[in-house]
Structures are given as structure tokens and as C-alpha cells.
PDB file of C-alpha atoms in Angstrom:
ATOM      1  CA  UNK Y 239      23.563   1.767 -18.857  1.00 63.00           C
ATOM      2  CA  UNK Y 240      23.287  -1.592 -16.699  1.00 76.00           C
ATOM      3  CA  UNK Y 241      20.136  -2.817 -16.042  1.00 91.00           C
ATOM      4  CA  UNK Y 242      18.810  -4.695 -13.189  1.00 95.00           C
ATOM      5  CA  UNK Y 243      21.564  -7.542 -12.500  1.00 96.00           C
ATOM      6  CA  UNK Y 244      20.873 -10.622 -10.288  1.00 97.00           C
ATOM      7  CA  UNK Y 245      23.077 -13.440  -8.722  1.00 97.00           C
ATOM      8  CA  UNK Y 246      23.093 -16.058  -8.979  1.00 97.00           C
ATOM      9  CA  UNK Y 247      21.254 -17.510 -11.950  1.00 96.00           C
ATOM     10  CA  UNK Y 248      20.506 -20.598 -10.644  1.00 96.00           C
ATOM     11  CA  UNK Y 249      20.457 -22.558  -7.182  1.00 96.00           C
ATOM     12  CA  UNK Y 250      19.766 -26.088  -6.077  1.00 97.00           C
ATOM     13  CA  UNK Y 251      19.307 -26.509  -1.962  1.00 97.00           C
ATOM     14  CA  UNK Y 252      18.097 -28.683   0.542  1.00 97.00           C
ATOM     15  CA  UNK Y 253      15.145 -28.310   2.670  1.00 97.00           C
ATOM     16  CA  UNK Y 254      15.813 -26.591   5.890  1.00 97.00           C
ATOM     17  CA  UNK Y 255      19.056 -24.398   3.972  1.00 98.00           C
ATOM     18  CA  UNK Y 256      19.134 -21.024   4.138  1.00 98.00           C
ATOM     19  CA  UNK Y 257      19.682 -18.946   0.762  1.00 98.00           C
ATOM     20  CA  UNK Y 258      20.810 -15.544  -0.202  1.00 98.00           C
ATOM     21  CA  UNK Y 259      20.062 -14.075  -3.600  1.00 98.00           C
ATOM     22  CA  UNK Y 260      21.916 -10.759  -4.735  1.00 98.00           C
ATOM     23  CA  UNK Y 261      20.237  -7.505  -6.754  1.00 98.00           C
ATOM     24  CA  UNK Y 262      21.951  -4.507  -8.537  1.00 97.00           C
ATOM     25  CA  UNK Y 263      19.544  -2.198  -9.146  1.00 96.00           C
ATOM     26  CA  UNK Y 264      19.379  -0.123 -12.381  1.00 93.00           C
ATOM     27  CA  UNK Y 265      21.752   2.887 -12.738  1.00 92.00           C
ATOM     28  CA  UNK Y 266      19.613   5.785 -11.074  1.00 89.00           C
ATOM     29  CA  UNK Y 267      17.611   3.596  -9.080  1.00 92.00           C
ATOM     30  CA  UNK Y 268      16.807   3.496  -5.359  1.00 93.00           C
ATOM     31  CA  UNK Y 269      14.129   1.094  -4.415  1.00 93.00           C
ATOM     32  CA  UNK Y 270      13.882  -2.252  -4.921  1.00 95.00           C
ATOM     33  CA  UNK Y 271      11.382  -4.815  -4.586  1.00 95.00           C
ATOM     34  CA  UNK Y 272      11.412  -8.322  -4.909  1.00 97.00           C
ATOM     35  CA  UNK Y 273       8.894 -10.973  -5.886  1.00 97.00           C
ATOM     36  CA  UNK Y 274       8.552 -14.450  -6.591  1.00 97.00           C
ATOM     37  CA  UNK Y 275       7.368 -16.308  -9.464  1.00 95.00           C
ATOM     38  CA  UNK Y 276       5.936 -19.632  -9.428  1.00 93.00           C
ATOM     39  CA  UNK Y 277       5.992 -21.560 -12.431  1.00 89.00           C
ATOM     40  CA  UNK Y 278       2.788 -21.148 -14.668  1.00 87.00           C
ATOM     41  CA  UNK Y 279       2.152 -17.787 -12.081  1.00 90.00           C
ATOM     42  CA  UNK Y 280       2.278 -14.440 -12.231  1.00 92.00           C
ATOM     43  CA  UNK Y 281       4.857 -12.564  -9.508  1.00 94.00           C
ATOM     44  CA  UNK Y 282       3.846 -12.648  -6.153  1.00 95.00           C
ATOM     45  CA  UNK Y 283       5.195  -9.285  -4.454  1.00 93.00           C
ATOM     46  CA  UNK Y 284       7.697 -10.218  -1.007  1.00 96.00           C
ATOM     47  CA  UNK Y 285       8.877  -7.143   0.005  1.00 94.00           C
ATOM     48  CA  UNK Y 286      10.442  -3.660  -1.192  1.00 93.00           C
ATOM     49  CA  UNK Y 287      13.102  -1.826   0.196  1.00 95.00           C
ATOM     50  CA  UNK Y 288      13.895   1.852   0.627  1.00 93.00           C
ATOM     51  CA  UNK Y 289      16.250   3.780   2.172  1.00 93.00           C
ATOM     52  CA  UNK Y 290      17.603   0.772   3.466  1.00 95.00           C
ATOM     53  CA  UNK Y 291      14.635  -0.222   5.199  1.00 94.00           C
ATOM     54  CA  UNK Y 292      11.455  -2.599   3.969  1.00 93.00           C
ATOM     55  CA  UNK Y 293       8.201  -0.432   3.271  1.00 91.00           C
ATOM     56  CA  UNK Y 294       5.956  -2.607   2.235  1.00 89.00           C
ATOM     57  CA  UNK Y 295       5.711  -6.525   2.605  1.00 91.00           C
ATOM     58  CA  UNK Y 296       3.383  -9.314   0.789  1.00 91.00           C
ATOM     59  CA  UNK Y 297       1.929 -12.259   2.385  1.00 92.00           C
ATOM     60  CA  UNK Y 298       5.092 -14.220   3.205  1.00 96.00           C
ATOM     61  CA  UNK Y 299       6.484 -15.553   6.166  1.00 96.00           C
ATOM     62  CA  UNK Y 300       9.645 -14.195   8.181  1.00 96.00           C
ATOM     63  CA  UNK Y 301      11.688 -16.996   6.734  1.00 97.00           C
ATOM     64  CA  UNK Y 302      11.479 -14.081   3.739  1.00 98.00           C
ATOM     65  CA  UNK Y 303      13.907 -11.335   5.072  1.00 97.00           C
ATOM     66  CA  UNK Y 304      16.008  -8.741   2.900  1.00 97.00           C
ATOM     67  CA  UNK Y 305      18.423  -5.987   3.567  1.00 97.00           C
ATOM     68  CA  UNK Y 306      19.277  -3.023   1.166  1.00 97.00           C
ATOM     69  CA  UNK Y 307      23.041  -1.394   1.031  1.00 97.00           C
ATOM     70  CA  UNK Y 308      23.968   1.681   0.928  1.00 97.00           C
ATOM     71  CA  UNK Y 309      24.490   1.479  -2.931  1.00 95.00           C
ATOM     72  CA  UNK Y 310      20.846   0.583  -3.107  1.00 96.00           C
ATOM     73  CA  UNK Y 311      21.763  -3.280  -4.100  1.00 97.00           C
ATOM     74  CA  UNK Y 312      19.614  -5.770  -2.129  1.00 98.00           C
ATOM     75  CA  UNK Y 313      19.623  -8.826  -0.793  1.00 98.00           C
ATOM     76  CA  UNK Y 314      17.156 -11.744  -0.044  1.00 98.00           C
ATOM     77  CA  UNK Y 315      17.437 -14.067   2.854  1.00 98.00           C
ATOM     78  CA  UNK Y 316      15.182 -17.343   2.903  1.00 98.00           C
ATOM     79  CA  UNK Y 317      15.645 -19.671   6.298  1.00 97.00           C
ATOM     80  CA  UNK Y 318      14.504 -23.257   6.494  1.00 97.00           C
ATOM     81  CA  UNK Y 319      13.518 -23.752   3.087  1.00 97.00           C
ATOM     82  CA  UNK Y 320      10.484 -26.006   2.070  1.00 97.00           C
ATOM     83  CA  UNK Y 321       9.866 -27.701  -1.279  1.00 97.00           C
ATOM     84  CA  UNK Y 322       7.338 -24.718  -2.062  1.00 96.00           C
ATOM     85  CA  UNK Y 323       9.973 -22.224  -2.043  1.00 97.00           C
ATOM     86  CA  UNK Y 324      11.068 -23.474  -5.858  1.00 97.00           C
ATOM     87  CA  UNK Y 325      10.468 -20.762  -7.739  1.00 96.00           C
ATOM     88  CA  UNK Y 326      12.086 -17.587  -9.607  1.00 96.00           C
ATOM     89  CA  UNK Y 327      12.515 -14.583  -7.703  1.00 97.00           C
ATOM     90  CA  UNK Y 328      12.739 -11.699  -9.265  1.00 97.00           C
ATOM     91  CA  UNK Y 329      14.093  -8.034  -8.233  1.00 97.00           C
ATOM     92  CA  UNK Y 330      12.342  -5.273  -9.536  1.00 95.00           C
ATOM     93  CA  UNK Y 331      14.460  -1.833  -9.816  1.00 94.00           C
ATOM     94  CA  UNK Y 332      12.563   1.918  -9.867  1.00 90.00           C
ATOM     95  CA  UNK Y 333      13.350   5.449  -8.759  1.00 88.00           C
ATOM     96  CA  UNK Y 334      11.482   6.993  -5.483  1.00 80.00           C
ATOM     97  CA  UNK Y 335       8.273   5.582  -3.140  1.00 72.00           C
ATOM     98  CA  UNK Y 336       5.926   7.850  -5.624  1.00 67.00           C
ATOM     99  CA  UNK Y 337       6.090   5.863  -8.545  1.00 65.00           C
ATOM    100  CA  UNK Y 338       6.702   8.305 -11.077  1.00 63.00           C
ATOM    101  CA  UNK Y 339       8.405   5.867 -13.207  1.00 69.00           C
ATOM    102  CA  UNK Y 340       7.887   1.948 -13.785  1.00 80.00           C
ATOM    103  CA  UNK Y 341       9.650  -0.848 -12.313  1.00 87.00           C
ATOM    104  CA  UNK Y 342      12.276  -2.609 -14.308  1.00 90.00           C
ATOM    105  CA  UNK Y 343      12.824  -6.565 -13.544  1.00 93.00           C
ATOM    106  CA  UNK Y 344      16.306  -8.582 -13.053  1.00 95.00           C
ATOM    107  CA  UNK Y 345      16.302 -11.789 -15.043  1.00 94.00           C
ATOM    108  CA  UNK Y 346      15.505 -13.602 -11.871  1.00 96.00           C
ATOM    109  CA  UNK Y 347      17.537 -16.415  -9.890  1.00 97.00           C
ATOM    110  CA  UNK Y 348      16.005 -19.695 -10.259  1.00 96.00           C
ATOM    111  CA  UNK Y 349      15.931 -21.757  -7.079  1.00 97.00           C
ATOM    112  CA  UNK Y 350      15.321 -25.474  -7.089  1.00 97.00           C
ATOM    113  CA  UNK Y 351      14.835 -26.991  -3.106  1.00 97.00           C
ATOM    114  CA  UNK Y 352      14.855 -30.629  -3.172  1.00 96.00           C
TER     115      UNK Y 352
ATOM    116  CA  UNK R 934     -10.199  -7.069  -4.316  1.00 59.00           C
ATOM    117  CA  UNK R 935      -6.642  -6.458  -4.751  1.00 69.00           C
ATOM    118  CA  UNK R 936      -6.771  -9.484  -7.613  1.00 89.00           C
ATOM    119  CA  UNK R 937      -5.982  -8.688 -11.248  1.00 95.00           C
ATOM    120  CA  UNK R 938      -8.213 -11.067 -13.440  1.00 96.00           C
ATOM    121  CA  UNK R 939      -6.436 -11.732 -16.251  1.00 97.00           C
ATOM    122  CA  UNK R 940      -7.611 -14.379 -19.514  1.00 96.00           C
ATOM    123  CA  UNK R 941      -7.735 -16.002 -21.369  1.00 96.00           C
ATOM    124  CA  UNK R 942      -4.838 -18.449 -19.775  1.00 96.00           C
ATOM    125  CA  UNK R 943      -3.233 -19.477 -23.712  1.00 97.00           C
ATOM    126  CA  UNK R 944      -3.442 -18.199 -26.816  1.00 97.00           C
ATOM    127  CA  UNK R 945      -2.832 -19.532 -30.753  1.00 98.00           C
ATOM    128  CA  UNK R 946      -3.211 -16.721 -33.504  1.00 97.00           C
ATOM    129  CA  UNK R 947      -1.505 -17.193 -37.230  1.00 97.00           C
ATOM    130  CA  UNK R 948       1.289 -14.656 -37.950  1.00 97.00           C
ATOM    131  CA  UNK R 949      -0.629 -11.344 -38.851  1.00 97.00           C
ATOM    132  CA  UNK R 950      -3.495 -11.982 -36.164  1.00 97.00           C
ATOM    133  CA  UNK R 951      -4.613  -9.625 -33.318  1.00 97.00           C
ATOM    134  CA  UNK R 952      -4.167 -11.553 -30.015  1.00 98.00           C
ATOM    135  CA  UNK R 953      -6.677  -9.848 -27.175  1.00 98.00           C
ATOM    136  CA  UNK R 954      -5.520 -10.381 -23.755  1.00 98.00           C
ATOM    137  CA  UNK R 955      -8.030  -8.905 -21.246  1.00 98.00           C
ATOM    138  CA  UNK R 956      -7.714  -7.986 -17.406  1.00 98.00           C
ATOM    139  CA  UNK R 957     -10.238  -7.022 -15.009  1.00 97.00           C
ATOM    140  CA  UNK R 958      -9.949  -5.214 -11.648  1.00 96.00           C
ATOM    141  CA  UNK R 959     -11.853  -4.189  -8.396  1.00 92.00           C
ATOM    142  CA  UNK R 960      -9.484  -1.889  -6.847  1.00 88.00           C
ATOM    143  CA  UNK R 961     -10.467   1.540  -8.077  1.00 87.00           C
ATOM    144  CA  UNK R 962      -6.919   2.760  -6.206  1.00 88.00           C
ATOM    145  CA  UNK R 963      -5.001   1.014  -8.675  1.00 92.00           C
ATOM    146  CA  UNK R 964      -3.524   4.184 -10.960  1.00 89.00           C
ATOM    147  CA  UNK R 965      -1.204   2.710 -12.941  1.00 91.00           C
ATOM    148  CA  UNK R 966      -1.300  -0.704 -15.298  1.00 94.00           C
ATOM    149  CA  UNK R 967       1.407  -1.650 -16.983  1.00 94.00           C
ATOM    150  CA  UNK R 968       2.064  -5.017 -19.300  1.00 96.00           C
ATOM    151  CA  UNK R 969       4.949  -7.357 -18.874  1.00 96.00           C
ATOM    152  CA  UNK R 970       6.514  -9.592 -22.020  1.00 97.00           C
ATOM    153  CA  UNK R 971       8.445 -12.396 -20.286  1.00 95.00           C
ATOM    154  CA  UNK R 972       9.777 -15.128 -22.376  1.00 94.00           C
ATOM    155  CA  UNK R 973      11.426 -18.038 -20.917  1.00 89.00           C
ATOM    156  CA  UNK R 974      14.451 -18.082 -18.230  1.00 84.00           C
ATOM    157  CA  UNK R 975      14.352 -14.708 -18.516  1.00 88.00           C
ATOM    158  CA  UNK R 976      12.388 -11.938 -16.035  1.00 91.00           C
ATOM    159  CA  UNK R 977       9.566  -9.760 -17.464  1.00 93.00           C
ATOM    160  CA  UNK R 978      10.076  -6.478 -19.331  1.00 93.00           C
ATOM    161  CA  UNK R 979       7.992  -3.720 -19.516  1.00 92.00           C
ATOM    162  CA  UNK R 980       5.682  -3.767 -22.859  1.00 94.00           C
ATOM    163  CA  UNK R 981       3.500  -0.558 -22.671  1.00 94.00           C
ATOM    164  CA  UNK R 982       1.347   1.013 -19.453  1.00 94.00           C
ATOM    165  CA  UNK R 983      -1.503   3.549 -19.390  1.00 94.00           C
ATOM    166  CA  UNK R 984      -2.957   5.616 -16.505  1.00 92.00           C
ATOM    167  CA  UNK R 985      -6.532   5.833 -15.769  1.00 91.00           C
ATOM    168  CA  UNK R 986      -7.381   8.835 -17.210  1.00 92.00           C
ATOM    169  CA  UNK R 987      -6.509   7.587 -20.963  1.00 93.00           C
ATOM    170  CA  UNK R 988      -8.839   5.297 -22.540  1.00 95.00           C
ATOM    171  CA  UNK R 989      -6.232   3.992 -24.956  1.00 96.00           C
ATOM    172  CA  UNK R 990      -2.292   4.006 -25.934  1.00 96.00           C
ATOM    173  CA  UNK R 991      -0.495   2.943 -28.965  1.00 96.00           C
ATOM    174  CA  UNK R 992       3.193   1.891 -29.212  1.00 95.00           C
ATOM    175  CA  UNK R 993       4.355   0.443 -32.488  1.00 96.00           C
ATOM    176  CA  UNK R 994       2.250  -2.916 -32.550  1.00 97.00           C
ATOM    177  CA  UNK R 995       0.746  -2.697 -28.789  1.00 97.00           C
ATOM    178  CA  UNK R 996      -2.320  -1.188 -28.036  1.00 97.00           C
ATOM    179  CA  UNK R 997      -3.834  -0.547 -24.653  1.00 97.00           C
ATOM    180  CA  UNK R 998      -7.536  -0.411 -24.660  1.00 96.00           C
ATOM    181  CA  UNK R 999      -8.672   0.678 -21.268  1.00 96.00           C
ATOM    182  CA  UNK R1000     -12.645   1.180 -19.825  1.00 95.00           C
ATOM    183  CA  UNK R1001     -12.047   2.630 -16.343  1.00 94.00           C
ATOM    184  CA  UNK R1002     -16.270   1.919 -15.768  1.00 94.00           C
ATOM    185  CA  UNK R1003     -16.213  -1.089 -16.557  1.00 95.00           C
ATOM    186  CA  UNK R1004     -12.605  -2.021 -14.253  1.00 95.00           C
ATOM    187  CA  UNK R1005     -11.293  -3.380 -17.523  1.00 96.00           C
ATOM    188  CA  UNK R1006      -8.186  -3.165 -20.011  1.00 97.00           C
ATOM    189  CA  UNK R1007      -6.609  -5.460 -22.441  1.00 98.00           C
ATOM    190  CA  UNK R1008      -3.725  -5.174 -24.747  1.00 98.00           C
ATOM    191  CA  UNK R1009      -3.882  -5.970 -28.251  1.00 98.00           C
ATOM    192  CA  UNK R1010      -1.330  -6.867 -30.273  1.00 98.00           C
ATOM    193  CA  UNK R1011      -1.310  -6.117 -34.126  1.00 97.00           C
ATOM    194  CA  UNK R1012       0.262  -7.944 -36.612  1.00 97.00           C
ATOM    195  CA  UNK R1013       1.814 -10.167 -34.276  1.00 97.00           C
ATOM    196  CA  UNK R1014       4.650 -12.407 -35.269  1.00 97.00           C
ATOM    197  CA  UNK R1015       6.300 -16.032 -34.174  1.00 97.00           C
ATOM    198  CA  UNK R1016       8.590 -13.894 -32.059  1.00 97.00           C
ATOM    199  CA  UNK R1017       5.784 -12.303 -29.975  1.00 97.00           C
ATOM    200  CA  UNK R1018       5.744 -15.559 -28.626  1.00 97.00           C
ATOM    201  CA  UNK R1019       5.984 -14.948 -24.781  1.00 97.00           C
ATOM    202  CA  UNK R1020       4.042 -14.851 -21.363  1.00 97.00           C
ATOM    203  CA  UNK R1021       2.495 -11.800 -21.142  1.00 98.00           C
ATOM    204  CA  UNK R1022       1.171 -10.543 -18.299  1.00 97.00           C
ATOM    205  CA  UNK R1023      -1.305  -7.824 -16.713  1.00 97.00           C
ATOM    206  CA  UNK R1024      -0.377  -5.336 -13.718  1.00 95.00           C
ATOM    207  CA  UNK R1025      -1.947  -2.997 -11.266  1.00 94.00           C
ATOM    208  CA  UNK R1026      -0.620  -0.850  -8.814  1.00 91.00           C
ATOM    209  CA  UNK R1027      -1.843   0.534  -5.684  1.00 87.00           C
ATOM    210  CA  UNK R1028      -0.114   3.429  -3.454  1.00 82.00           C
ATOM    211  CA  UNK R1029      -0.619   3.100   0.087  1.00 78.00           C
ATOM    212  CA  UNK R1030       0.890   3.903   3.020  1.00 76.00           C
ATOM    213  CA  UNK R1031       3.497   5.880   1.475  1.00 79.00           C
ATOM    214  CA  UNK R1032       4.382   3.296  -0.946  1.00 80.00           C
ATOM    215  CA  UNK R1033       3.369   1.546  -3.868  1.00 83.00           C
ATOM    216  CA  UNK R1034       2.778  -2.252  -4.944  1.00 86.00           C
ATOM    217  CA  UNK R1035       2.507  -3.768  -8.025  1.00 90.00           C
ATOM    218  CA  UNK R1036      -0.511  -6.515  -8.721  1.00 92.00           C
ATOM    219  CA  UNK R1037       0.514  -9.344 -11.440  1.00 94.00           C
ATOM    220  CA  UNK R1038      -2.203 -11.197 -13.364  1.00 95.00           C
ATOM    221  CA  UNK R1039      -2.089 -15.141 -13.958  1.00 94.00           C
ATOM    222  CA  UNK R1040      -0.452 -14.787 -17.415  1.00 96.00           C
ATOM    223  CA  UNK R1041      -1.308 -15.286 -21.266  1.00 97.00           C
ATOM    224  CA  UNK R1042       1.148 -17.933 -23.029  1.00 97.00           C
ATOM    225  CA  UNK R1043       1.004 -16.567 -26.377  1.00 98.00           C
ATOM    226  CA  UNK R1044       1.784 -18.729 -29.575  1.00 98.00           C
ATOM    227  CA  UNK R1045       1.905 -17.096 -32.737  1.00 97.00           C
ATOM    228  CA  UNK R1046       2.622 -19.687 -35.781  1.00 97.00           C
ATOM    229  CA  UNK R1047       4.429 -19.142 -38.811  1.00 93.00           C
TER     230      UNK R1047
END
């Protein structure tokens, strides 16, 4: 049974690049939310998607968009990227908008912007 | 009020110590807390959680001590050993508007020595 899976690993862009980072959710999953973690922080929730549509958002800008497929795998879009964006983001996998069960995290994509 | 306190920020116990990590709340929403072990490159993976309505939970080595009065809970770890050495880290989470949304705390570095 696959677990949450995450592309790439690691990134290195330029400010003012755009980036797309790629979830799987686990097997049985349907919702998935992302966050990102600065270093020394704790995960900052972005957004979480459902249905193919985002229910929920954190306190981010739009330069933070996503999308959702119809085999519940996400994406995450970030336009004009600043030096602040450097961080891990995370995707978080779990079953349903009720919460029954836990969220299960990706091992994260590590962007660098220089 | 939709912060998760969480201390202290490190942590040094000998092999065979009980690390205390503690985490406060304000939310009284919040219905579900679960801890994250996150070690480095790697994303965070669910530890142990406990609902409101329990005052404590036990699995293996982790123990969840939780005073819903006092908007407090902390995890203890028994016995702990050079490989509990990790980031570990509180959560909350809150369902609203059809949704739910998990609250991180700041993160304990834990060091157990040999």
C-alpha cells in the first residue's frame, strides 16, 4: 500500500519563476491538503482540496494556487517566487471533509529560490 | 486563538529518560490532537492522537496526557532511545465550514544521548 508520494524531491529556482510540485495521495484517499514548512517551523496550512475543488485556504497569497485530478493527485502552483518561498512543502493525504481518520504526510519537496 | 503553544523549543534526556513535550490551546473547537515525529529531509508521521473526551492514551512508549480544563496536553515519551531523536511536533484541528484544518505547533528538537 503506497503512501503519500511527492515530486520532485528537491528544486532550486529563481525569483520571479513559477513552480509546480506534484502529490499522490495515499491509496483510499480523497482530499488533500498542502502546507509549507519553514525551516526551524512547524507546517503552515496553504490550502486543501476536495472533489477537485479548494475548501479551505490559509493565509497565503494567490501566487499559492493548486488543482486536484480526477485520481485525487494534486498539484501546487507558486507564481513569481520570492526568496521567502524556500521552504518544504508538504502534502498531506486523508479520506472525506469529516475527518474521521488522520492525515498522512508526503516526504515533502524541498524548494530553494535564490 | 487558533495558535498551538507548544515548548519547550529543544530537548536533551540520557537514553532511558522521559522527555515531556507540552502544548497549550485556546480554541475549545479543536477536537482532535494528534503528534507528528519528523526527522530530517523527511515529512512528519503520525506518532499517537487523542480526542477530547480521553484524558490519556498509551501506545507502546508514547503517552498522551491530556487536561481539556486546563487547554493543555503533552506527550511523554518513556524509555526513550538515541533513535527517538526527531522534531516532534503538536497539532490541533478545527472543523469549520464543512471542512477541517489542522494547527501545527513550533516543534521540540529532541536529543536523546547514548
Amino acid at each position: 500500500d503506497a503512501g503519500v508520494t511527492q515530486s520532485p524531491t528537491h528544486l532550486i529556482k529563481t525569483r520571479g519563476q513559477q513552480v509546480t510540485l506534484r502529490c499522490s495521495p495515499k491509496s483510499g484517499h480523497d482530499t488533500v491538503s498542502w502546507y509549507q514548512q519553514a525551516l526551524g517551523q512547524g507546517p503552515q496550512f496553504i490550502f486543501q482540496y476536495y472533489e477537485e475543488e479548494e475548501r479551505q485556504r490559509g493565509n497565503f497569497p494567490d501566487r499559492f494556487s493548486g488543482h486536484q485530478f480526477p485520481n485525487y493527485s494534486s498539484e501546487l502552483n507558486v507564481n513569481a517566487l520570492l526568496l521567502g518561498d524556500s521552504a518544504l512543502y508538504l502534502c498531506a493525504s486523508s479520506l472525506g471533509l469529516a475527518g474521521q481518520e488522520t492525515q498522512y504526510f508526503g516526504p515533502g519537496t524541498r524548494l530553494l529560490v535564490l | 486563538q487558533q495558535q498551538v503553544k507548544q515548548s519547550p523549543q529543544s530537548l536533551i534526556v540520557q537514553k532511558g529518560g522521559i522527555p515531556i513535550i507540552n502544548c497549550a490551546y485556546e480554541n475549545t473547537a479543536f477536537d482532535y490532537f494528534p503528534w507528528y515525529q519528523q526527522f530530517p529531509g523527511k515529512g512528519p508521521a503520525l506518532l499517537i492522537a487523542i480526542r477530547p473526551d480521553v484524558s490519556e492514551k498509551k501506545e507502546g512508549r508514547f503517552t498522551i496526557s491530556f487536561n481539556k480544563s486546563a487547554k493543555q496536553f503533552s506527550l511523554h515519551i518513556m524509555d526513550s532511545q538515541p533513535g527517538d531523536s526527531a522534531t516532534y511536533f503538536c497539532a490541533a484541528r478545527s472543523y469549520t465550514s464543512g471542512t477541517y484544518k489542522y494547527i501545527f505547533g513550533t516543534g521540540t528538537r529532541l536529543k536523546v544521548l547514548a
